[in-house]
Amino acid sequence: MRTIDVIGSAVSNTFRSKTRTLLTILAIFIGAFTLTITTGLGTGINRYIDDTVASVGASNGMTVSKNAPDAPTGDGPRAYDPNASTTRQGPTLTAVELMDDSDVTALRAIDGVTSVTPIDAITLDWVRHGDGTQYQAAIGGFFSGSALQLAAGAQPSDTSSELQVAIPANYVDSLGFDDAASAVGQTITLGLTDGAHQAQQVDATVIGVANPSLGGAGTTLVANTALSANLHDLQSTGLPAAQQGQFRQASIRFADSGNAQDVTALKTRLTDAGYTGQTVADQLGTFKTVIDAIVVVLNAFAIIALLAASFGIVNTLFMSVQERTREIGLMKAMGMGSGKVFGLFSLEATFIGFLGSAIGAAIGIGVGSLVGNALGKVLSNLPGLHLIAFDPLSVLGIVLLVMAIAFLAGTLPALRAARQDPIESLRYE
Amino acid sequence: MPAPILSLHDVHKSYGRGATRFDALKGVSFDVLEGESLAIVGKSGSGKSTLMHLMALLDQPTSGTIALSGTDAASLHGRTLNTTRNKTFGFVFQQFFLTSGASVLENVILPLKIAGVGRSERRRRGLEVLARLELDDKARNRASDLSGGQKQRAVIARALVNDPRVIFADEPTGNLDTATGAVVEDILFTLNREQGITLIIVTHDEELAARCDRAIHVRDGLIIDAEAVAA
């Protein structure tokens, strides 16, 4: 028997007992549908997190701070270090060693580091459009390779000498713009205090409007390189010489091999040199782990449903083998090999699995998209979040997985059919 | 004299072992000549069905040899054995063994499908053989919609479609009334006469056996009055 005929016969045999096949397909459908939805949930949320990671920083970027020379010993307070900057986070005092040009040189020398940029902490007093009200604002620098989730406009340019700033979407109304699109290209004024306690102000062009997202991106103003440098210079004006050229953190770029081990190795080298490196993935890693864990649990339920359905396949096919005992005997008497008989029944199981999973995945995608859109409106304070998203590869993976499970379920009845003695089968009444 | 297509030599067949051992055949030897019609006659339990299964190479004898055109059947295994059965034998059973939901044509071309013949070729040969048995107008009907006589004609068509050298018929008229049975018998003997297909009929019907060239009577696993032509 030709393979194509084995497949054709298996497919037509599937529809011989329609009600029974339909019920079995329904059982598989439920499992495949659930698996599609839960996987879609994981894909949707993780895709959103990945987009967010891109807005916080490039995947080949790391934020580096210098470790304080002596860790505190025992419960006692740490000795004062004139080079350290102290931050209070709740009741905890954290000391961060300030860095200067020598640290930039030291970081550049570390294997794997391709560039080092000091992060200048800029304290903004206010932001204003035209003669409007002054509003409080925080500003951060923009790293090329990262991406803001834009409501309008473009990403800040690393290379442009124009002073560019991206503003959060919730500043649009307050600053007196009609909507996000009309804010783009307008000039706003930023106010700050310099090292000599003199008020200073800078005009900058709005290059884009960013949506808020996870990890705090899109909640502060974002300056391009030119504006960052300009603001930093202003802020340093009048500072004592000893305090100039100092910064708390640096951003480094490294050759991105896409290999997590390389990143870990780089972190170890940074630690050995007395620095601490943190990637954006580290910052959002916990969040992602929790989402992954939830998705794994949901998927486990779907797999349990599929396993239950696979017993339905075993049952259906055992009945089918029983009913077709004489037919199997006849085919064997006519010279059909046991292998082909096995193929006939296991392919029938696989086809049932294919039907159930294909229908389940298709309806799952349909329902998931509808529910995802509806939920997207409820969760409107996280724009860009599609709770349920579908990746063609993972949907294909689900269909193949279900077919594999169905095939395995079919092997038992198929083996029984293949082992049947033609004479016994022909005598069977 | 033509060469024997099947040659049995001292064939024994036993089922079970020890106390439950049952000897179905206790030393059977005879030749079947190419193109003859042979009846194997015996009561139920005489061993005639076992004998047919052995001759059709569906089973192996416990001892003794069966040769197909001079080749020892014990030397045929797996794929070779399957191919040989597919190309050499056609089967006609008392209970028809038609797949009821499938069309008559589908049922008839099953041996060709198993042999790996292409779709259009299968259809051509299937319709051709159905026309020979005056069933071509029923080709698209479901097998379950046929009358008893039509079903047996469909089964004969299935046995013929692969141009076999031997047709085994196990009580071919057992489920048919006398008139329909006579028609089916005529078809079988015509095929034997006109196309030289060797016909081996297993039956307990002495009248049917009488129409064959030769009859072998089996009783308790042994041949009695071999070579005798029944009255």
XYZ file of C-alpha atoms in Angstrom:
660
model
C 0.000 0.000 0.000
C 1.305 3.404 -0.888
C 1.840 5.885 1.938
C -0.575 8.333 0.324
C -3.239 5.613 0.276
C -2.547 4.763 3.931
C -3.070 8.423 4.808
C -6.184 8.669 2.623
C -7.685 5.521 4.131
C -6.885 6.708 7.668
C -8.581 10.050 7.011
C -11.700 8.474 5.511
C -11.843 5.880 8.318
C -11.864 8.770 10.803
C -15.285 9.833 9.540
C -16.757 6.355 9.469
C -18.243 6.640 12.945
C -19.047 10.328 12.976
C -20.574 10.820 16.430
C -17.794 8.949 18.184
C -15.077 10.806 16.276
C -16.806 14.126 16.903
C -16.913 13.564 20.669
C -13.244 12.587 20.749
C -12.334 15.635 18.686
C -14.358 17.780 21.085
C -12.348 16.489 24.048
C -9.083 17.308 22.290
C -10.505 20.623 21.146
C -11.050 21.694 24.768
C -7.447 20.881 25.674
C -5.980 22.529 22.598
C -8.205 25.584 23.025
C -7.088 26.027 26.636
C -3.444 25.523 25.726
C -3.720 28.105 22.931
C -5.299 30.691 25.233
C -2.832 30.171 28.100
C 0.158 30.218 25.776
C -1.283 33.325 24.130
C -1.505 34.943 27.552
C 2.164 34.193 28.203
C 3.152 35.425 24.734
C 1.108 38.619 25.124
C 2.450 39.596 28.525
C 6.046 38.639 27.782
C 5.957 40.487 24.460
C 4.784 43.564 26.345
C 7.599 43.139 28.854
C 10.112 42.773 26.024
C 8.823 45.990 24.427
C 9.151 47.658 27.792
C 12.684 46.386 28.206
C 13.494 47.988 24.868
C 12.101 51.290 26.174
C 14.126 51.128 29.373
C 17.429 50.225 27.795
C 19.121 48.396 25.024
C 19.554 44.641 25.434
C 23.319 45.025 25.170
C 23.416 47.748 27.814
C 24.144 47.612 31.512
C 24.005 50.142 34.297
C 27.170 50.115 36.388
C 27.799 51.577 39.808
C 30.929 51.479 41.910
C 30.993 49.370 45.036
C 31.880 51.126 48.284
C 35.374 50.022 49.349
C 34.432 48.566 52.698
C 31.273 46.731 53.393
C 29.948 47.598 56.869
C 31.075 45.100 59.440
C 28.663 43.900 62.046
C 25.727 46.103 63.036
C 27.719 49.269 63.460
C 27.518 52.288 61.169
C 29.794 52.642 58.201
C 32.775 54.975 58.418
C 32.268 58.258 56.573
C 33.609 58.305 53.040
C 33.864 61.761 51.422
C 33.669 60.165 47.952
C 30.453 58.290 48.657
C 26.971 59.529 47.956
C 24.348 58.379 50.409
C 20.820 57.475 49.408
C 18.015 56.816 51.795
C 15.538 54.175 50.755
C 13.060 53.909 53.589
C 15.036 53.180 56.715
C 18.042 51.835 54.793
C 21.061 53.964 54.023
C 22.843 52.904 50.862
C 26.222 54.265 50.017
C 27.229 54.536 46.388
C 30.793 55.388 45.584
C 31.018 58.295 43.161
C 32.869 57.696 39.905
C 35.083 59.921 37.787
C 37.178 59.752 34.623
C 39.536 57.167 36.115
C 36.602 54.806 36.522
C 35.598 55.336 32.894
C 39.109 54.296 31.888
C 38.986 51.292 34.234
C 35.608 50.166 32.861
C 36.748 50.528 29.263
C 39.651 48.204 30.027
C 37.310 45.397 31.103
C 37.038 42.647 28.534
C 33.776 42.751 26.603
C 32.915 46.377 27.303
C 32.575 48.334 24.050
C 31.668 51.775 25.363
C 31.196 53.651 28.635
C 28.938 56.666 29.105
C 28.648 58.481 32.448
C 25.033 58.910 33.521
C 24.658 62.473 34.687
C 21.937 62.765 37.236
C 20.113 65.954 36.388
C 17.715 67.513 38.841
C 15.083 69.500 37.015
C 13.057 72.148 38.857
C 10.218 72.664 36.413
C 8.990 72.393 32.832
C 6.826 74.946 31.007
C 5.331 75.562 27.597
C 5.398 79.194 26.482
C 4.195 81.353 29.346
C 2.098 78.590 30.915
C 2.231 77.112 34.385
C 5.477 75.535 35.591
C 5.189 71.859 36.398
C 7.492 69.574 38.391
C 9.393 67.139 36.229
C 12.174 64.578 36.297
C 14.427 63.964 33.330
C 16.548 61.054 32.202
C 18.971 60.387 29.396
C 18.188 58.340 26.322
C 20.332 55.393 25.291
C 20.520 54.637 21.624
C 19.364 51.108 20.930
C 16.526 51.485 23.377
C 13.047 52.479 22.286
C 10.264 54.481 23.902
C 6.675 53.382 23.362
C 5.603 56.426 21.417
C 2.115 57.895 21.248
C 3.349 60.415 18.669
C 6.582 61.778 17.154
C 9.969 60.056 16.953
C 12.658 58.604 19.225
C 15.183 61.146 20.588
C 18.257 61.305 18.352
C 21.653 60.341 19.729
C 23.575 62.108 17.001
C 21.548 65.287 16.454
C 22.959 68.490 17.890
C 19.407 69.816 18.310
C 18.223 69.883 21.933
C 15.474 67.270 21.909
C 13.168 66.004 24.619
C 10.439 63.370 24.742
C 7.576 64.089 27.140
C 5.261 61.647 28.917
C 1.724 61.458 27.555
C 0.191 62.814 30.779
C 2.111 66.113 30.385
C 0.405 66.868 27.042
C -2.772 68.385 28.507
C -1.054 70.159 31.399
C 1.466 71.871 29.152
C -1.405 73.183 27.056
C -1.189 71.027 23.932
C -4.377 69.821 22.186
C -3.132 66.280 21.683
C 0.078 64.266 21.474
C 0.559 64.926 17.759
C 0.296 68.708 18.098
C 2.921 68.705 20.897
C 5.559 67.293 18.558
C 7.880 69.969 17.179
C 6.886 72.549 19.815
C 9.429 74.172 22.092
C 9.226 73.784 25.864
C 11.356 75.387 28.552
C 13.164 73.426 31.265
C 14.240 75.113 34.512
C 17.001 74.009 36.899
C 19.346 75.328 39.567
C 23.107 75.397 38.919
C 25.967 74.659 41.283
C 26.062 78.311 42.401
C 22.337 78.168 43.293
C 21.402 80.358 40.325
C 18.208 79.596 38.366
C 18.898 78.545 34.779
C 16.633 77.630 31.871
C 16.984 75.813 28.546
C 14.646 75.591 25.548
C 14.195 72.175 23.948
C 12.134 70.803 21.074
C 9.544 68.098 21.784
C 10.624 65.192 19.577
C 8.092 62.629 20.778
C 5.364 61.760 23.257
C 5.889 58.530 25.193
C 3.272 56.225 26.667
C 3.789 55.087 30.247
C 4.906 51.491 30.580
C 6.398 49.095 33.089
C 9.687 49.891 34.782
C 8.993 53.624 35.024
C 9.737 54.390 31.368
C 7.429 57.013 29.944
C 6.833 58.694 33.285
C 9.759 61.111 33.041
C 11.044 63.477 30.399
C 13.720 61.929 28.188
C 16.565 64.071 26.866
C 18.730 63.257 23.855
C 22.520 63.267 24.176
C 22.887 66.924 23.211
C 20.299 68.098 25.746
C 21.720 65.840 28.475
C 25.188 67.332 27.967
C 23.791 70.846 27.890
C 21.793 70.393 31.121
C 24.724 68.716 32.848
C 27.039 71.578 31.970
C 24.536 74.076 33.333
C 24.065 72.091 36.518
C 27.829 71.835 37.070
C 28.352 75.560 36.645
C 29.695 77.076 39.837
C 30.377 73.723 41.514
C 33.633 73.435 43.421
C 36.303 71.947 41.157
C 36.543 68.790 43.322
C 32.925 67.920 42.684
C 33.013 68.414 38.930
C 33.218 65.462 36.616
C 31.711 63.152 39.191
C 28.811 60.837 38.558
C 26.986 58.081 40.400
C 26.387 55.627 37.578
C 27.680 54.809 34.145
C 26.025 53.014 31.322
C 28.150 50.520 29.452
C 27.559 48.715 26.195
C 28.913 45.272 25.491
C 29.217 43.020 22.497
C 25.831 41.253 22.483
C 26.322 37.588 21.669
C 22.782 36.790 22.801
C 24.316 34.344 25.244
C 23.214 34.707 28.863
C 26.468 33.091 30.080
C 28.524 35.861 28.474
C 26.480 38.478 30.325
C 26.994 36.607 33.601
C 30.735 36.368 32.907
C 30.872 40.100 32.240
C 29.081 40.783 35.540
C 31.649 38.634 37.344
C 34.489 40.611 35.738
C 32.781 43.862 36.792
C 32.425 42.598 40.365
C 36.114 41.606 40.415
C 36.990 45.135 39.323
C 34.865 46.595 42.126
C 31.715 47.501 40.208
C 28.145 46.212 40.095
C 26.423 45.744 36.715
C 22.700 45.363 36.189
C 20.934 44.784 32.893
C 17.334 45.763 32.249
C 16.490 42.100 32.077
C 17.768 41.811 35.666
C 15.481 44.618 36.751
C 12.422 43.087 35.102
C 13.571 39.505 35.555
C 11.559 38.807 38.697
C 8.407 40.075 37.096
C 8.963 37.879 34.069
C 9.684 34.848 36.233
C 6.353 35.273 38.013
C 4.469 35.570 34.700
C 6.280 32.516 33.339
C 5.417 30.529 36.467
C 1.724 31.427 36.164
C 1.712 30.502 32.467
C 3.423 27.184 33.225
C 0.751 26.352 35.809
C -2.052 27.286 33.377
C -0.405 25.245 30.631
C -0.156 22.308 33.015
C -3.950 22.378 33.413
C -4.340 22.413 29.635
C -1.960 19.465 29.310
C -3.978 17.554 31.922
C -7.093 18.179 29.811
C -5.190 16.884 26.782
C -4.067 13.770 28.638
C -7.686 13.063 29.596
C -8.651 13.554 25.960
C -5.904 11.171 24.848
C -7.596 8.383 26.802
C -10.654 9.208 24.719
C -8.533 8.559 21.633
C -7.348 5.231 23.040
C -10.954 4.263 23.742
C -12.256 5.382 20.340
C -9.580 3.484 18.497
C -9.957 0.317 20.549
C -13.625 0.333 19.594
C -12.673 1.011 16.011
C -10.192 -1.897 15.972
C -12.824 -4.143 17.540
C -15.436 -3.190 14.955
C -13.074 -3.618 12.058
C -11.544 -6.904 13.182
C -12.732 -8.772 10.073
C -11.708 -5.940 7.786
C -8.216 -6.009 9.289
C -8.119 -9.796 8.834
C -9.198 -9.464 5.221
C -6.604 -6.805 4.472
C -3.889 -8.933 6.039
C -5.069 -11.996 4.081
C -4.829 -9.893 0.944
C -1.200 -9.167 1.720
C -1.252 -5.963 3.761
C 1.766 -5.872 6.068
C 1.475 -5.372 9.825
C 3.427 -2.126 9.566
C 0.843 -0.636 7.229
C -1.994 -1.770 9.496
C -0.212 -0.069 12.396
C 0.245 3.039 10.260
C -3.420 3.039 9.297
C -4.626 3.180 12.889
C -1.935 5.407 14.360
C -2.447 7.878 11.503
C -6.161 7.854 12.233
C -5.348 8.824 15.837
C -2.933 11.510 14.648
C -5.557 12.887 12.282
C -8.117 13.061 15.103
C -5.477 14.938 17.102
C -4.827 17.250 14.169
C -8.529 18.058 13.722
C -9.050 18.710 17.436
C -5.943 20.863 17.789
C -6.383 22.820 14.555
C -9.987 23.690 15.392
C -9.019 24.377 19.023
C -6.128 26.645 18.013
C -8.210 28.503 15.408
C -11.116 29.175 17.769
C -8.644 29.872 20.594
C -6.979 32.574 18.484
C -10.377 34.045 17.595
C -11.717 34.108 21.151
C -8.340 35.137 22.581
C -8.105 38.128 20.240
C -11.636 39.268 21.130
C -11.074 38.864 24.870
C -7.605 40.432 24.580
C -9.030 43.520 22.892
C -11.821 43.802 25.431
C -9.353 43.502 28.333
C -7.035 45.961 26.602
C -9.726 48.620 27.088
C -10.055 47.757 30.778
C -6.281 47.965 31.242
C -6.055 51.231 29.327
C -3.483 52.740 31.737
C -0.937 50.356 30.195
C -1.198 51.306 26.520
C 0.394 48.874 24.127
C -0.533 45.881 26.287
C -2.224 43.110 24.324
C -2.971 40.667 27.104
C -3.342 37.752 24.684
C -1.073 37.594 21.665
C -0.293 34.715 19.325
C 3.000 33.643 17.923
C 2.556 31.491 14.766
C 5.446 29.257 15.832
C 4.031 28.470 19.263
C 0.553 27.838 17.796
C 2.150 25.437 15.308
C 4.019 23.909 18.237
C 0.731 23.300 20.070
C -0.807 21.596 17.019
C 2.269 19.383 16.628
C 2.346 18.589 20.361
C -1.306 17.516 20.343
C -0.711 15.414 17.219
C 2.238 13.756 18.949
C 0.128 13.021 22.045
C -2.636 11.622 19.803
C -0.124 9.462 17.954
C 1.174 8.052 21.243
C -2.396 7.395 22.387
C -3.056 5.618 19.099
C -0.066 3.275 19.308
C -1.753 0.911 21.771
C -4.864 0.192 19.641
C -2.759 0.278 16.473
C -0.400 -2.355 17.901
C -3.378 -4.546 18.724
C -4.622 -4.195 15.150
C -1.189 -4.871 13.686
C -0.737 -8.025 15.761
C -4.080 -9.515 14.801
C -3.917 -12.970 13.279
C -5.748 -12.843 9.937
C -7.334 -16.276 10.453
C -8.670 -15.400 13.907
C -9.940 -12.078 12.569
C -11.748 -13.720 9.670
C -13.457 -16.200 12.009
C -14.510 -13.346 14.308
C -18.265 -12.787 14.321
C 0.625 -32.516 -17.714
C 0.805 -29.026 -16.160
C 3.022 -28.454 -13.109
C 1.288 -28.421 -9.686
C 0.614 -24.865 -8.542
C 0.283 -26.074 -4.947
C 1.917 -29.162 -3.568
C 1.294 -30.421 -0.017
C 3.497 -33.092 1.482
C 2.673 -34.777 4.802
C 1.210 -31.636 6.287
C 0.424 -31.686 10.014
C -1.224 -28.863 11.923
C -1.766 -28.834 15.686
C -3.167 -26.196 17.990
C -2.276 -25.868 21.662
C 0.084 -28.192 23.515
C 0.073 -30.857 26.193
C -3.357 -31.997 27.304
C -5.162 -29.367 25.244
C -3.279 -30.272 22.085
C -5.603 -30.627 19.126
C -4.454 -32.115 15.851
C -6.441 -30.428 13.084
C -4.472 -32.082 10.257
C -2.689 -35.395 10.662
C -0.568 -35.821 7.548
C -2.125 -34.553 4.336
C -0.468 -34.860 0.920
C -1.836 -33.857 -2.485
C -1.126 -31.624 -5.485
C -3.300 -28.939 -7.011
C -2.809 -28.568 -10.745
C -2.795 -25.209 -12.471
C -6.240 -24.483 -13.943
C -8.197 -27.257 -12.278
C -11.187 -26.865 -10.017
C -10.880 -28.642 -6.699
C -13.433 -29.121 -3.961
C -12.352 -29.687 -0.372
C -15.314 -31.370 1.248
C -15.826 -32.084 4.887
C -18.039 -31.536 7.871
C -17.566 -28.727 10.300
C -14.456 -29.446 12.398
C -13.024 -31.883 9.853
C -9.991 -29.655 9.270
C -11.034 -28.348 5.825
C -10.844 -24.676 6.862
C -7.416 -25.220 8.424
C -6.340 -26.850 5.185
C -7.533 -23.858 3.170
C -5.705 -21.388 5.448
C -2.487 -23.366 5.038
C -2.868 -23.519 1.249
C -3.552 -19.772 1.151
C -0.284 -19.273 3.114
C -2.182 -17.554 5.938
C -0.718 -20.046 8.393
C 2.317 -22.326 8.667
C 2.047 -26.082 9.045
C 3.368 -27.659 12.274
C 5.303 -30.099 10.102
C 5.411 -31.069 6.447
C 5.891 -28.795 3.449
C 3.716 -26.700 1.190
C 5.181 -25.629 -2.135
C 3.802 -22.870 -4.315
C 4.863 -23.469 -7.942
C 7.777 -25.490 -6.611
C 8.906 -22.895 -4.038
C 8.776 -23.977 -0.409
C 6.308 -21.618 1.304
C 8.398 -21.735 4.495
C 11.086 -19.759 2.646
C 8.674 -16.848 2.107
C 8.588 -14.247 4.869
C 7.239 -10.788 5.588
C 6.996 -8.575 2.556
C 7.679 -11.346 0.031
C 4.978 -13.495 1.570
C 2.496 -10.587 1.584
C 3.264 -9.717 -2.047
C 2.958 -13.340 -3.103
C -0.431 -13.669 -1.418
C -1.614 -10.403 -2.912
C -0.603 -11.324 -6.455
C -1.432 -15.035 -6.460
C -4.622 -15.473 -4.467
C -8.167 -14.178 -4.487
C -10.591 -14.842 -1.648
C -14.343 -15.382 -1.678
C -15.899 -15.801 1.744
C -19.303 -16.982 2.847
C -19.836 -13.834 4.962
C -18.704 -11.521 2.114
C -16.487 -9.305 4.363
C -17.417 -6.142 2.523
C -16.899 -2.793 4.249
C -20.514 -1.708 4.462
C -20.041 2.068 4.539
C -17.673 2.205 1.569
C -18.743 2.123 -2.075
C -18.759 -1.106 -4.094
C -15.848 0.193 -6.169
C -13.839 1.024 -3.030
C -14.398 -2.498 -1.759
C -13.444 -4.110 -5.048
C -10.177 -2.215 -5.499
C -8.908 -2.973 -1.956
C -6.384 -5.614 -3.178
C -5.035 -3.131 -5.750
C -4.739 -0.453 -3.063
C -2.789 -2.882 -0.893
C -0.595 -3.780 -3.881
C 0.236 -0.084 -4.294
C -1.421 0.429 -7.684
C -2.049 4.100 -8.596
C -5.422 5.758 -8.220
C -6.510 6.001 -11.871
C -5.251 2.511 -12.699
C -7.163 1.136 -9.703
C -10.347 2.814 -10.851
C -9.972 1.546 -14.420
C -9.364 -2.042 -13.414
C -12.072 -1.919 -10.741
C -14.729 -0.708 -13.184
C -13.556 -3.239 -15.762
C -13.971 -6.181 -13.403
C -17.318 -4.858 -12.164
C -18.505 -4.686 -15.787
C -17.519 -8.322 -16.260
C -19.763 -9.213 -13.322
C -22.538 -6.869 -14.507
C -22.195 -4.691 -11.419
C -20.794 -1.565 -13.088
C -24.038 0.317 -12.510
C -23.666 -0.321 -8.767
C -20.052 0.909 -8.532
C -20.969 4.035 -6.590
C -23.541 2.365 -4.319
C -22.706 1.569 -0.747
C -21.863 -2.108 -0.292
C -24.564 -2.434 2.353
C -27.248 -1.496 -0.205
C -26.595 -4.585 -2.354
C -28.642 -7.795 -2.314
C -27.020 -11.071 -1.220
C -26.263 -12.197 -4.764
C -24.908 -8.792 -5.715
C -22.715 -8.784 -2.616
C -21.235 -12.167 -3.538
C -20.638 -10.916 -7.093
C -18.875 -7.875 -5.632
C -16.745 -10.212 -3.538
C -15.861 -12.242 -6.650
C -14.997 -8.987 -8.414
C -12.683 -8.152 -5.521
C -11.083 -11.595 -5.744
C -10.595 -11.146 -9.507
C -9.359 -7.560 -9.672
C -5.728 -8.513 -9.093
C -5.751 -11.224 -11.814
C -4.995 -14.029 -9.339
C -3.863 -17.519 -10.318
C -5.874 -19.162 -7.556
C -9.276 -18.273 -6.095
C -10.140 -19.692 -2.687
C -13.866 -19.852 -2.120
C -14.993 -20.691 1.425
C -18.654 -21.837 1.260
C -19.283 -19.290 -1.520
C -22.989 -20.088 -1.744
C -23.618 -20.712 1.947
C -25.476 -17.468 2.522
C -27.413 -17.433 -0.755
C -30.701 -18.968 -1.879
C -30.555 -21.801 -4.431
C -31.176 -19.669 -7.550
C -28.674 -16.942 -6.604
C -26.209 -19.580 -5.438
C -26.421 -21.271 -8.828
C -25.630 -17.981 -10.596
C -22.581 -17.424 -8.380
C -21.428 -21.019 -9.008
C -21.757 -20.476 -12.755
C -19.637 -17.345 -12.560
C -16.894 -19.173 -10.638
C -16.794 -22.159 -12.984
C -16.845 -19.909 -16.056
C -13.804 -18.067 -14.717
C -12.105 -21.399 -14.106
C -12.871 -22.681 -17.586
C -12.340 -19.555 -19.649
C -9.470 -17.881 -17.844
C -7.760 -20.920 -16.417
C -7.900 -19.606 -12.863
C -7.381 -22.440 -10.404
C -10.477 -22.719 -8.236
C -10.360 -24.196 -4.744
C -13.782 -24.451 -3.126
C -14.163 -25.359 0.531
C -17.675 -26.668 1.126
C -19.849 -29.273 2.805
C -22.224 -29.181 -0.176
C -21.778 -32.423 -2.172
C -23.677 -31.020 -5.174
C -21.302 -28.113 -5.481
C -18.334 -30.448 -5.023
C -19.688 -32.619 -7.814
C -19.360 -29.755 -10.288
C -15.593 -29.565 -9.644
C -12.990 -31.518 -11.614
C -11.948 -33.229 -8.426
C -12.977 -33.419 -4.791
C -10.946 -34.160 -1.685
C -12.877 -35.392 1.311
C -11.457 -34.520 4.702
C -12.459 -36.187 7.913
C -10.764 -35.868 11.313
C -7.690 -34.274 9.788
C -7.107 -36.949 7.167
C -7.984 -37.271 3.489
C -10.344 -40.148 2.725
C -10.852 -41.505 -0.803
C -8.467 -38.935 -2.272
C -8.507 -38.487 -6.023
C -12.003 -39.969 -6.137
C -14.462 -37.929 -8.127
C -17.630 -37.582 -6.128
C -20.763 -39.193 -7.417
